[in-house]
Structures are given as structure tokens and as C-alpha cells.
Short mmCIF file of C-alpha atoms and ligand atoms in Angstrom, two decimals:
data_model
loop_
_atom_site.label_atom_id
_atom_site.label_comp_id
_atom_site.label_asym_id
_atom_site.label_seq_id
_atom_site.Cartn_x
_atom_site.Cartn_y
_atom_site.Cartn_z
CA MET A 1 -85.33 -81.83 98.87
CA SER A 2 -85.54 -78.30 100.00
CA GLY A 3 -83.12 -75.65 98.64
CA TYR A 4 -80.25 -73.81 100.44
CA SER A 5 -79.37 -75.15 103.68
CA HIS A 6 -78.20 -72.67 106.21
CA PRO A 7 -75.73 -74.04 108.90
CA TYR A 8 -75.58 -72.74 112.68
CA TRP A 9 -71.93 -72.10 112.17
CA LEU A 10 -72.72 -69.57 109.34
CA GLU A 11 -74.58 -67.32 111.89
CA ILE A 12 -71.07 -65.99 112.07
CA PRO A 13 -70.57 -65.09 108.51
CA ALA A 14 -67.62 -66.29 106.46
CA LEU A 15 -64.98 -63.77 105.73
CA LYS A 16 -65.01 -63.49 101.82
CA GLY A 17 -62.36 -62.13 99.33
CA SER A 18 -62.15 -59.17 97.03
CA LEU A 19 -64.55 -59.19 94.02
CA ASP A 20 -61.93 -57.43 91.94
CA GLN A 21 -59.95 -59.13 89.10
CA PRO A 22 -57.12 -61.16 90.34
CA ARG A 23 -53.50 -60.95 89.35
CA ASP A 24 -50.95 -63.90 88.79
CA ALA A 25 -49.01 -64.95 91.89
CA GLU A 26 -45.99 -67.18 92.75
CA ILE A 27 -48.36 -69.71 94.31
CA ILE A 28 -52.11 -69.86 93.78
CA VAL A 29 -54.27 -71.84 96.36
CA ILE A 30 -57.58 -72.84 95.26
CA GLY A 31 -60.39 -73.16 97.93
CA SER A 32 -60.76 -71.22 101.28
CA GLY A 33 -61.98 -73.81 103.35
CA LEU A 34 -59.73 -75.33 106.33
CA SER A 35 -57.35 -76.85 103.78
CA GLY A 36 -56.86 -73.76 101.56
CA VAL A 37 -56.38 -71.26 104.40
CA SER A 38 -54.25 -73.61 106.40
CA THR A 39 -52.10 -74.01 103.14
CA VAL A 40 -51.61 -70.31 102.94
CA TYR A 41 -50.71 -70.20 106.45
CA TRP A 42 -48.16 -72.85 106.47
CA LEU A 43 -46.64 -71.56 103.36
CA GLN A 44 -46.32 -68.02 104.93
CA GLU A 45 -44.74 -69.66 107.80
CA LYS A 46 -41.96 -70.91 105.41
CA GLY A 47 -41.53 -67.47 104.04
CA TYR A 48 -43.47 -67.47 100.95
CA THR A 49 -45.05 -63.86 100.47
CA ASP A 50 -46.61 -63.79 96.64
CA ILE A 51 -49.77 -65.95 97.53
CA LEU A 52 -53.27 -65.75 95.89
CA LEU A 53 -56.04 -67.48 97.43
CA VAL A 54 -59.31 -67.92 95.36
CA ASP A 55 -62.55 -69.43 96.00
CA TYR A 56 -66.00 -70.01 94.53
CA GLU A 57 -69.37 -70.28 96.37
CA ALA A 58 -67.39 -70.26 99.64
CA GLU A 59 -70.38 -70.67 101.82
CA ASN A 60 -71.01 -74.16 100.45
CA ALA A 61 -67.83 -75.35 101.68
CA ALA A 62 -67.87 -78.51 104.17
CA SER A 63 -65.56 -76.28 106.37
CA PHE A 64 -68.66 -74.22 107.49
CA ARG A 65 -70.91 -77.53 107.71
CA ASN A 66 -69.44 -79.91 109.74
CA CYS A 67 -69.76 -80.90 113.35
CA GLY A 68 -66.89 -79.00 115.00
CA HIS A 69 -65.16 -82.33 116.23
CA ILE A 70 -61.36 -82.46 116.13
CA LEU A 71 -60.72 -86.23 116.48
CA TYR A 72 -57.56 -88.28 117.11
CA GLY A 73 -57.60 -91.29 114.68
CA THR A 74 -59.31 -91.55 111.39
CA VAL A 75 -62.81 -92.36 110.21
CA GLU A 76 -61.94 -96.09 111.03
CA SER A 77 -61.69 -97.42 114.56
CA MET A 78 -58.25 -98.72 115.73
CA GLN A 79 -59.52 -102.27 115.40
CA ALA A 80 -60.63 -101.74 111.69
CA LEU A 81 -57.42 -99.67 110.99
CA THR A 82 -55.19 -102.50 112.26
CA ALA A 83 -57.23 -105.32 110.23
CA LEU A 84 -57.04 -103.18 106.94
CA HIS A 85 -53.40 -102.05 107.11
CA GLY A 86 -51.67 -103.91 109.80
CA GLU A 87 -50.60 -102.98 113.56
CA GLU A 88 -47.58 -100.91 112.59
CA ILE A 89 -49.38 -98.69 109.98
CA ALA A 90 -52.30 -98.17 112.28
CA ARG A 91 -50.00 -97.22 115.14
CA LYS A 92 -47.92 -94.58 112.89
CA LEU A 93 -51.39 -93.25 111.56
CA TRP A 94 -52.75 -92.68 115.02
CA ALA A 95 -49.75 -91.23 116.18
CA LEU A 96 -49.72 -88.67 113.16
CA SER A 97 -53.52 -87.92 113.84
CA ILE A 98 -52.62 -86.94 117.40
CA ASP A 99 -49.74 -84.53 116.18
CA ILE A 100 -52.23 -83.13 113.57
CA CYS A 101 -55.08 -82.53 116.26
CA HIS A 102 -52.37 -80.87 118.34
CA GLU A 103 -51.44 -78.59 115.35
CA VAL A 104 -54.80 -77.06 115.56
CA ARG A 105 -54.74 -76.34 119.24
CA ASP A 106 -51.18 -74.94 119.01
CA THR A 107 -52.11 -72.52 116.12
CA ILE A 108 -55.11 -71.37 117.96
CA LEU A 109 -52.98 -70.64 121.02
CA ARG A 110 -50.25 -69.13 119.11
CA HIS A 111 -52.62 -66.61 117.39
CA LYS A 112 -55.14 -66.38 120.38
CA ILE A 113 -57.92 -67.15 117.81
CA GLU A 114 -61.10 -66.98 119.59
CA ALA A 115 -62.58 -70.41 118.20
CA GLN A 116 -64.35 -71.80 121.28
CA TYR A 117 -61.54 -74.43 121.20
CA LYS A 118 -61.98 -77.10 123.93
CA GLN A 119 -59.65 -80.16 124.45
CA ASP A 120 -62.58 -82.23 126.41
CA GLY A 121 -62.52 -85.36 124.75
CA TYR A 122 -64.71 -87.81 122.62
CA LEU A 123 -66.97 -90.70 123.26
CA VAL A 124 -67.47 -93.34 120.83
CA ILE A 125 -70.65 -94.95 121.75
CA ALA A 126 -71.68 -98.54 120.58
CA ILE A 127 -75.24 -99.04 119.81
CA ASP A 128 -75.16 -102.85 119.71
CA GLU A 129 -73.06 -105.83 121.03
CA SER A 130 -70.92 -106.27 118.00
CA GLU A 131 -70.03 -102.78 118.16
CA GLU A 132 -69.10 -102.80 121.77
CA ARG A 133 -66.91 -105.78 121.11
CA GLU A 134 -65.04 -103.73 118.42
CA ILE A 135 -64.82 -101.11 120.80
CA GLN A 136 -63.16 -103.09 123.43
CA GLN A 137 -60.74 -104.41 120.86
CA SER A 138 -59.97 -100.90 119.80
CA ILE A 139 -59.31 -99.97 123.26
CA ALA A 140 -56.99 -102.89 123.90
CA LEU A 141 -55.03 -101.97 120.73
CA LEU A 142 -54.57 -98.54 121.57
CA ASN A 143 -53.60 -99.14 125.06
CA LYS A 144 -51.02 -101.73 123.85
CA ASN A 145 -49.66 -98.97 121.46
CA GLY A 146 -49.42 -96.63 124.28
CA PHE A 147 -52.38 -94.46 123.42
CA GLY A 148 -54.67 -93.39 126.30
CA SER A 149 -58.48 -94.41 125.75
CA GLU A 150 -60.81 -96.07 128.30
CA TYR A 151 -64.00 -98.04 128.41
CA VAL A 152 -67.18 -96.62 129.51
CA SER A 153 -69.96 -99.03 130.69
CA ARG A 154 -73.59 -99.03 129.72
CA GLU A 155 -74.63 -98.16 133.20
CA LYS A 156 -72.27 -94.87 133.28
CA LEU A 157 -73.50 -94.08 129.84
CA GLU A 158 -77.20 -94.03 131.29
CA LYS A 159 -76.18 -91.72 134.10
CA MET A 160 -74.57 -89.38 131.26
CA GLY A 161 -77.98 -89.02 129.49
CA PHE A 162 -77.97 -91.70 126.88
CA ARG A 163 -80.22 -94.57 126.56
CA ASN A 164 -80.38 -97.97 124.34
CA VAL A 165 -76.52 -97.92 124.18
CA HIS A 166 -74.12 -100.42 124.88
CA GLY A 167 -70.51 -99.54 125.82
CA ALA A 168 -68.33 -96.75 124.62
CA ARG A 169 -64.76 -95.64 124.28
CA PHE A 170 -63.63 -92.44 125.80
CA GLU A 171 -60.87 -90.52 124.13
CA PRO A 172 -59.34 -87.81 126.33
CA GLY A 173 -57.29 -85.96 123.76
CA SER A 174 -59.92 -85.28 121.19
CA ALA A 175 -61.20 -81.68 121.05
CA GLN A 176 -63.74 -79.45 119.50
CA ALA A 177 -63.97 -75.88 118.09
CA HIS A 178 -66.15 -73.38 116.03
CA PRO A 179 -65.07 -74.03 112.39
CA THR A 180 -66.18 -70.59 111.02
CA LEU A 181 -64.34 -68.94 113.86
CA PHE A 182 -61.25 -70.88 113.47
CA ARG A 183 -61.14 -70.46 109.76
CA ASN A 184 -61.92 -66.68 109.79
CA GLY A 185 -59.29 -66.10 112.56
CA LEU A 186 -56.80 -68.19 110.63
CA LEU A 187 -57.46 -66.30 107.58
CA GLU A 188 -57.15 -62.77 109.17
CA VAL A 189 -53.49 -64.00 110.30
CA CYS A 190 -52.79 -64.52 106.63
CA LEU A 191 -54.38 -61.48 105.41
CA LYS A 192 -52.29 -59.52 107.82
CA ARG A 193 -49.13 -61.17 106.40
CA GLY A 194 -50.05 -59.87 102.90
CA LEU A 195 -52.19 -62.75 101.57
CA ARG A 196 -54.34 -61.76 98.24
CA TYR A 197 -57.81 -63.17 98.63
CA HIS A 198 -60.31 -63.20 95.83
CA SER A 199 -63.89 -64.61 95.94
CA GLY A 200 -65.98 -65.54 93.11
CA VAL A 201 -63.17 -67.02 91.04
CA LYS A 202 -64.60 -70.30 89.52
CA VAL A 203 -61.45 -72.36 88.48
CA THR A 204 -62.60 -74.97 85.62
CA ALA A 205 -59.12 -76.46 84.74
CA VAL A 206 -55.46 -76.29 86.29
CA ASP A 207 -52.69 -77.47 83.59
CA GLU A 208 -48.95 -77.09 83.71
CA VAL A 209 -48.01 -75.21 80.55
CA ARG A 210 -44.36 -74.46 79.76
CA ASP A 211 -42.84 -74.54 83.37
CA ARG A 212 -45.93 -72.51 84.64
CA VAL A 213 -49.32 -73.41 85.88
CA ARG A 214 -52.26 -72.10 83.96
CA LEU A 215 -55.65 -71.67 85.79
CA THR A 216 -58.76 -71.27 83.51
CA THR A 217 -61.43 -69.19 85.27
CA ILE A 218 -64.74 -67.72 85.08
CA PRO A 219 -65.13 -64.80 84.77
CA TRP A 220 -61.42 -63.70 84.76
CA GLY A 221 -59.84 -65.86 82.03
CA ASP A 222 -56.47 -67.39 82.70
CA LEU A 223 -54.23 -66.94 85.77
CA SER A 224 -50.80 -67.97 85.87
CA CYS A 225 -48.41 -69.02 88.72
CA ASP A 226 -45.22 -71.06 89.34
CA ALA A 227 -47.26 -73.51 91.44
CA ALA A 228 -50.86 -74.27 92.47
CA VAL A 229 -52.36 -76.08 95.28
CA ILE A 230 -55.75 -77.68 94.75
CA ALA A 231 -57.64 -77.45 98.16
CA ALA A 232 -61.15 -77.95 96.82
CA ASN A 233 -61.29 -81.39 98.59
CA ALA A 234 -64.84 -83.05 97.32
CA TYR A 235 -65.00 -80.20 94.37
CA SER A 236 -61.44 -81.20 93.12
CA PRO A 237 -62.50 -83.50 90.41
CA LEU A 238 -64.67 -80.67 88.88
CA LEU A 239 -61.67 -78.56 88.30
CA SER A 240 -58.83 -81.07 87.65
CA ASP A 241 -58.34 -83.89 85.13
CA PHE A 242 -56.01 -85.54 87.29
CA PHE A 243 -58.62 -86.12 90.05
CA ALA A 244 -61.41 -86.89 87.58
CA LYS A 245 -59.44 -89.50 85.64
CA HIS A 246 -58.12 -91.27 88.79
CA ARG A 247 -61.25 -90.83 90.76
CA LEU A 248 -59.20 -89.96 93.81
CA VAL A 249 -61.96 -88.99 95.91
CA GLU A 250 -65.85 -89.46 95.86
CA PRO A 251 -68.31 -86.62 96.99
CA PHE A 252 -70.80 -87.79 99.45
CA ARG A 253 -73.46 -85.48 101.21
CA GLY A 254 -73.39 -85.37 104.95
CA GLN A 255 -76.41 -83.77 106.80
CA LEU A 256 -76.83 -82.16 110.34
CA ILE A 257 -79.50 -80.72 112.38
CA THR A 258 -79.39 -78.35 115.26
CA SER A 259 -82.07 -77.53 117.99
CA LYS A 260 -83.18 -74.33 119.59
CA PRO A 261 -81.15 -73.80 123.00
CA LEU A 262 -82.62 -76.09 125.41
CA LYS A 263 -83.89 -73.80 128.41
CA ASN A 264 -83.63 -76.38 131.27
CA HIS A 265 -82.05 -79.69 130.11
CA LYS A 266 -78.48 -80.00 131.45
CA PHE A 267 -76.53 -82.35 128.84
CA PRO A 268 -73.86 -84.27 131.03
CA VAL A 269 -71.93 -84.89 127.82
CA ARG A 270 -71.29 -81.64 126.02
CA TYR A 271 -68.18 -82.78 123.87
CA PRO A 272 -68.11 -84.54 120.73
CA HIS A 273 -69.69 -88.06 120.65
CA SER A 274 -70.61 -90.44 117.90
CA PHE A 275 -72.92 -93.54 117.46
CA ASP A 276 -72.97 -96.54 115.32
CA HIS A 277 -69.33 -96.57 114.03
CA GLY A 278 -69.51 -92.90 113.85
CA TYR A 279 -72.11 -92.72 111.35
CA GLU A 280 -74.11 -90.29 113.68
CA TYR A 281 -72.08 -87.65 115.36
CA ALA A 282 -73.08 -84.98 117.85
CA ILE A 283 -72.02 -82.21 119.78
CA ILE A 284 -73.79 -79.47 122.49
CA THR A 285 -73.08 -75.91 121.33
CA GLU A 286 -72.00 -73.26 123.80
CA ASP A 287 -75.73 -71.87 123.77
CA ASN A 288 -76.82 -75.57 124.78
CA ARG A 289 -78.22 -76.64 121.42
CA LEU A 290 -78.07 -80.27 120.38
CA MET A 291 -76.36 -80.72 116.93
CA ILE A 292 -76.42 -83.97 115.43
CA GLY A 293 -75.50 -85.22 112.11
CA GLY A 294 -75.35 -88.65 109.95
CA TRP A 295 -77.92 -91.31 109.12
CA ARG A 296 -76.86 -91.02 105.50
CA ASN A 297 -75.80 -95.02 105.77
CA ARG A 298 -79.78 -95.59 106.16
CA THR A 299 -80.52 -94.14 102.72
CA GLU A 300 -80.62 -95.70 99.36
CA GLY A 301 -77.29 -95.06 97.77
CA GLY A 302 -75.61 -93.58 101.14
CA GLU A 303 -75.85 -89.99 99.78
CA ILE A 304 -72.71 -90.77 97.49
CA GLY A 305 -72.04 -88.93 94.25
CA ILE A 306 -74.09 -85.80 95.36
CA TYR A 307 -72.98 -82.16 95.04
CA ASP A 308 -76.43 -80.82 95.87
CA ILE A 309 -76.24 -79.12 99.33
CA GLY A 310 -80.16 -79.17 99.81
CA VAL A 311 -81.43 -81.27 102.63
CA ASN A 312 -82.95 -84.88 102.29
CA PRO A 313 -86.18 -84.86 104.42
CA LEU A 314 -85.80 -88.59 104.98
CA VAL A 315 -82.38 -88.05 106.73
CA GLU A 316 -83.61 -85.08 108.65
CA GLN A 317 -86.65 -87.16 110.00
CA GLY A 318 -84.05 -90.17 110.61
CA LEU A 319 -81.74 -87.92 112.77
CA LYS A 320 -84.88 -86.53 114.88
CA ASP A 321 -85.89 -90.09 115.46
CA PHE A 322 -82.42 -91.08 116.46
CA VAL A 323 -82.30 -88.54 119.08
CA GLU A 324 -85.76 -89.88 120.54
CA THR A 325 -84.25 -93.19 120.90
CA TYR A 326 -80.83 -92.48 122.16
CA TYR A 327 -81.02 -89.30 124.36
CA ALA A 328 -82.88 -89.17 127.66
CA LEU A 329 -84.00 -85.71 127.46
CA SER A 330 -86.18 -83.76 130.15
CA GLU A 331 -87.80 -81.45 127.72
CA GLU A 332 -89.07 -81.54 124.39
CA VAL A 333 -86.60 -80.43 121.38
CA GLU A 334 -87.36 -77.87 118.84
CA TRP A 335 -85.27 -77.99 115.79
CA GLU A 336 -84.08 -74.78 114.21
CA PHE A 337 -81.29 -75.41 111.69
CA SER A 338 -81.10 -78.22 109.08
CA TRP A 339 -78.15 -78.28 106.42
CA SER A 340 -75.95 -80.52 104.53
CA GLY A 341 -72.35 -80.28 103.22
CA ILE A 342 -70.24 -82.23 100.61
CA MET A 343 -67.25 -84.29 101.88
CA ALA A 344 -64.78 -86.23 100.12
CA ALA A 345 -63.99 -90.07 100.55
CA SER A 346 -60.55 -90.96 99.70
CA LYS A 347 -59.98 -93.69 97.28
CA THR A 348 -57.39 -95.13 99.39
CA GLY A 349 -58.67 -94.49 102.85
CA PHE A 350 -55.65 -91.90 103.43
CA PRO A 351 -55.68 -88.31 102.65
CA PHE A 352 -53.77 -87.18 99.46
CA ILE A 353 -50.96 -84.80 100.16
CA GLY A 354 -48.18 -83.77 97.62
CA PRO A 355 -47.68 -83.30 93.93
CA THR A 356 -50.12 -84.68 91.33
CA ASP A 357 -49.22 -85.58 87.83
CA SER A 358 -47.39 -82.41 87.65
CA GLN A 359 -44.60 -81.25 90.18
CA ARG A 360 -46.10 -77.66 90.03
CA ILE A 361 -49.60 -78.74 90.72
CA PHE A 362 -50.11 -80.05 94.49
CA THR A 363 -53.11 -80.99 96.79
CA CYS A 364 -54.18 -81.84 100.19
CA SER A 365 -57.72 -83.36 100.19
CA GLY A 366 -59.70 -86.51 100.74
CA TYR A 367 -60.12 -86.70 104.59
CA THR A 368 -63.26 -88.95 104.65
CA GLY A 369 -65.25 -87.07 107.41
CA HIS A 370 -62.13 -86.14 109.58
CA GLY A 371 -61.02 -83.04 107.85
CA PHE A 372 -61.15 -80.46 110.74
CA SER A 373 -57.76 -81.81 112.04
CA TRP A 374 -56.43 -83.30 108.83
CA ALA A 375 -56.92 -80.27 106.76
CA HIS A 376 -54.90 -78.12 108.92
CA GLY A 377 -52.07 -80.79 109.56
CA SER A 378 -52.05 -82.09 106.05
CA ALA A 379 -51.51 -78.43 104.79
CA LYS A 380 -48.52 -78.34 107.23
CA ILE A 381 -46.96 -81.27 105.73
CA LEU A 382 -47.89 -80.09 102.03
CA ALA A 383 -46.01 -76.82 102.86
CA ASP A 384 -42.93 -79.02 103.82
CA ILE A 385 -43.00 -80.92 100.69
CA ILE A 386 -43.39 -77.66 98.38
CA ASN A 387 -40.35 -76.30 100.37
CA GLY A 388 -38.60 -79.53 100.07
CA ASP A 389 -38.37 -80.34 103.88
CA PRO A 390 -38.49 -83.85 105.25
CA VAL A 391 -41.83 -85.57 105.86
CA PRO A 392 -42.82 -88.70 107.87
CA ASP A 393 -42.32 -91.89 106.16
CA ILE A 394 -46.09 -92.84 106.26
CA ILE A 395 -47.01 -89.69 104.24
CA ARG A 396 -44.68 -90.65 101.39
CA GLU A 397 -45.90 -94.39 101.60
CA LYS A 398 -49.60 -93.73 102.14
CA CYS A 399 -50.70 -90.28 101.04
CA ASN A 400 -49.11 -90.00 97.61
CA PRO A 401 -51.86 -88.62 95.18
CA ARG A 402 -49.84 -90.70 92.58
CA TYR A 403 -50.39 -93.78 94.57
CA PHE A 404 -51.30 -95.91 91.68
CA GLN A 405 -47.91 -95.30 89.82
C1 FAD B 501 -71.95 -82.56 107.46
C2 FAD B 501 -70.57 -82.84 107.63
C3 FAD B 501 -69.96 -82.79 108.96
C4 FAD B 501 -68.76 -82.99 109.19
N1 FAD B 501 -68.34 -83.06 110.34
C5 FAD B 501 -66.97 -83.20 110.48
C6 FAD B 501 -66.27 -83.15 112.15
O1 FAD B 501 -67.10 -83.04 113.09
N2 FAD B 501 -64.93 -83.13 112.08
C7 FAD B 501 -64.16 -83.19 111.18
O2 FAD B 501 -62.94 -83.30 111.38
N3 FAD B 501 -64.70 -83.09 109.77
C8 FAD B 501 -66.10 -83.17 109.53
N4 FAD B 501 -66.38 -82.97 108.39
C9 FAD B 501 -65.65 -82.94 107.14
C10 FAD B 501 -64.81 -81.60 107.08
O3 FAD B 501 -65.82 -80.48 107.23
C11 FAD B 501 -64.07 -81.55 105.71
O4 FAD B 501 -63.30 -82.50 105.57
C12 FAD B 501 -63.39 -80.29 105.65
O5 FAD B 501 -63.95 -79.12 106.08
C13 FAD B 501 -62.57 -80.08 104.26
O6 FAD B 501 -62.13 -78.75 104.12
P1 FAD B 501 -61.56 -78.42 102.69
O7 FAD B 501 -61.18 -76.99 102.92
O8 FAD B 501 -60.60 -79.46 102.32
O9 FAD B 501 -62.67 -78.40 101.83
P2 FAD B 501 -64.11 -77.42 101.64
O10 FAD B 501 -64.35 -76.83 103.15
O11 FAD B 501 -65.14 -78.07 101.20
O12 FAD B 501 -63.58 -76.30 101.01
C14 FAD B 501 -63.55 -76.44 99.64
C15 FAD B 501 -63.28 -75.14 98.97
O13 FAD B 501 -62.95 -75.31 97.33
C16 FAD B 501 -63.56 -74.04 96.91
N5 FAD B 501 -63.91 -74.37 95.43
C17 FAD B 501 -64.74 -75.67 95.09
N6 FAD B 501 -64.96 -75.51 93.76
C18 FAD B 501 -64.14 -74.40 93.16
C19 FAD B 501 -63.85 -73.99 92.07
N7 FAD B 501 -64.27 -74.45 90.79
N8 FAD B 501 -63.24 -72.81 91.82
C20 FAD B 501 -62.59 -72.21 93.01
N9 FAD B 501 -62.85 -72.74 94.16
C21 FAD B 501 -63.50 -73.78 94.49
C22 FAD B 501 -64.86 -73.55 97.75
O14 FAD B 501 -65.17 -72.41 97.50
C23 FAD B 501 -64.33 -73.92 99.07
O15 FAD B 501 -63.54 -72.89 99.45
C24 FAD B 501 -67.87 -82.88 108.06
C25 FAD B 501 -68.28 -82.53 106.66
C26 FAD B 501 -69.70 -82.31 106.60
C27 FAD B 501 -70.18 -82.05 105.22
#
């Protein structure tokens, strides 16, 4: 396992906070990835002004280490969602996921954030016949419930530069963006509105103490607030007993490689695409690099329970071989970047949005791979909850962090 893994997206550095001692605040948000910054943004939209944002080892955040996909749906296909939860819940969840993706787009447009955002669709590619059948069933269910989605034949996929593939499902509404540019741009909006942001604050515990919340931190000791938001996703169990005790999220490591820019090869599909039930996922960057991640399901243990962001050479090689097998390329690919990041698998399959065991300690977390859109949208719903505003039924029914009570 090699040491530090540098993501392509961090060629644009992550904006960092002050290293001075932070002061108490009305609300403290822990985590400056897409969830934390989005939570601050939506709370400010509601009129909250006294907010402190803290982070620790910010560059390790999954928010700078993903594949830039902003996808309708969840990590499960519509067929799998329906089998797991029934058609009504699957339909509501899909509709909510669309709203959530559109929140990202609308926020980018509202603040003119230069985030290389493109709503150019998503291709879900089958690599065997059984997956192709699942894709056909998903398309039928989606169309029946009024969602646009269409079948792409093997012949068409071959013309689009793939090989050894079966059919695919095209999702026209999904999108892509540069995650660091989006997060930095949103953070700048929050800072202009008066956010206090401090980096290098390691939170080790979050407790309600006599109608206040106490954060235990290194190196600054205790911080106090009226309410805290745990927006640390996979890292939440390391700083919250509630997460650790109920094992709400399980960390798992995802890994990506990115080529040097290809000089002559033109990729017919530049937008987000995935293979093998989403286990491999890819995109073409603005400067014509192939970025591809996944392959963890082929490793012993599936990279579950890991916080080390080194790169696993077996996964790296697996991804390179995958490209050889499934892409028809007219020039040799030279690989330049290789990195990993830690995601959070939700115990229930739904994100957790709302209060924890304390009415003053909230979270939005647990996106199981689809966090770009869900982080921004879940944070908006969390701001509604904190402000006492109405939220969709499905959130109360399925995304309650106290689901086991
Ligand atoms: C390889 C990979 C590929 C992915 N691809 C996609 C994709 O294409 N599309 C998609 O939608 N999602 C994707 N994801 C998932 C997505 O990136 C995450 O779900 C999302 O970024 C989570 O954002 P977050 O802000 O909740 O958590 P993170 O971005 O992980 O941020 C966690 C924050 O918590 C802070 N923190 C942690 N511990 C402490 C502590 N003790 N004290 C203080 N602060 C702390 C960190 O500093 C950080 O700011 C991918 C993830 C990975 C790893």
C-alpha cells in the first residue's frame, strides 16, 4: 500500500480555514466537505448568522476524491430499490433524488459558481446478460412511474467506444461537476456572508451538557454551542458515541485512477458512466483524461472498515485491466493520478438526516457512494428540520437517524 494519494481534483487546492483558536458559536458544523459546507449554506439561507465550521485533515475528505457524478437515484438500481422497499417508496425516493440533483444545479446557477457543471446524462452499462435484464426491468419501472430513461443497445455502445458490453440504460437528467470547484465556490459564498471557518480542529467527542452542546477538541479543548451538526460522513463514528454505538455508517475505501490527457483519442461518451451495477464508474475530464474508479468488490473484504487513504495496488491494476477490456481506445493510456477516499455505507441504505439522540446534535451523512448530490440536498432538508420547517414524508419515515427506536 503506498502512502498519501493525491487526487486529480486537488490540483485545485481545497480552500482551508483559519488556524487560530476558534470561539463558541450558536451552531457548530463539524466537517467542511460537501455536507458541511452545504449545511452552512442552507442554514445561512434560513437566516442563521452565528455559525462556526471546523474540520480536520480536510484534504482527506471524500468530497475531493470522488468521480464528479451527480446522479439521479441511489446506489441501487430502480429494479433493486423496488424489490427492497416496494414500488411506492422507490418512486418517492427516485423523485426526491431528482429534486436533490437539481438543487446542486440551481445553487451553481444562483451564485454563478464556476464548477464545470454539465447536465449531460449518465450511462449505466451492463457487462453481462443478467445485468442487462436488470437494466431493462429498471427502465420499465422508471418509465411506468413517469421518469425518463432509455435503453441503449450493444451495437450502439460499440459505436460509442465500448467493447465486451451488453446493453445500457441512459439517464438524461444526471450531471457532472468538478467537486473541489463546487465546494470551494459554495464555501466562498458562505464566508462572504460571515461564516467563521477553522481548520485543524480535531473533534473527539460531541455531547449535550445542560442545554448546550460541548465539543471536545484537539488542540483547543472544549467548544460550546446551542446546536451542532455532525457532517463528517464516514468519520462520524470516530467522534460521536451515537454513531459508534448504533453503527449507523460503515467506512469503506473507494479508489480512482486518472490518465494523462489523451492526445488524439476522442471519447464519444464524456459524461458519467458506470459498469457492473455501478461497481466501476468513470468520466472524461475537461482536459481529455479518462478517470475511472471502483473494483473494490473484487478484493477480499471489499475495502470495508478502512480509514487508510493509501492506494491498494491490486485495485489499481484491476482498474487498468478493466479499461483494457471494456474501452476501445485508439492510443495507449498513460496513468498519472491514483488515489483513494473513504465513503460511508448506510446501515439502512438511506442517508441519515436529522437529530441524533440529542435534540441539539444533528447529522446529515451516510450516502453510500452517491454523496455529491445527496450531501447538498440532504443538508437543505436538515436546515428545514433545524428550523422547524416541513420536510417530505419519506425523510421522516426512512432517513431518521433514530430509526432503531
Ligand atoms: C473514490 C470515491 C468516488 C466517489 N464517487 C462519487 C461520485 O462520482 N458521485 C457521488 O455522488 N459521490 C461519490 N462519492 C461519494 C461522495 O464523495 C461522498 O459521499 C461525499 O463527498 C461525502 O461528503 P461529506 O461532506 O459528507 O464527507 P467528506 O467529504 O468525507 O468530509 C468529511 C469531513 O469531516 C471532517 N472530519 C473528519 N473527522 C473529523 C474530526 N475528528 N474533527 C473535525 N472534522 C473532521 C473532514 O475534515 C471533512 O471535512 C465517491 C467517494 C469516493 C471516496
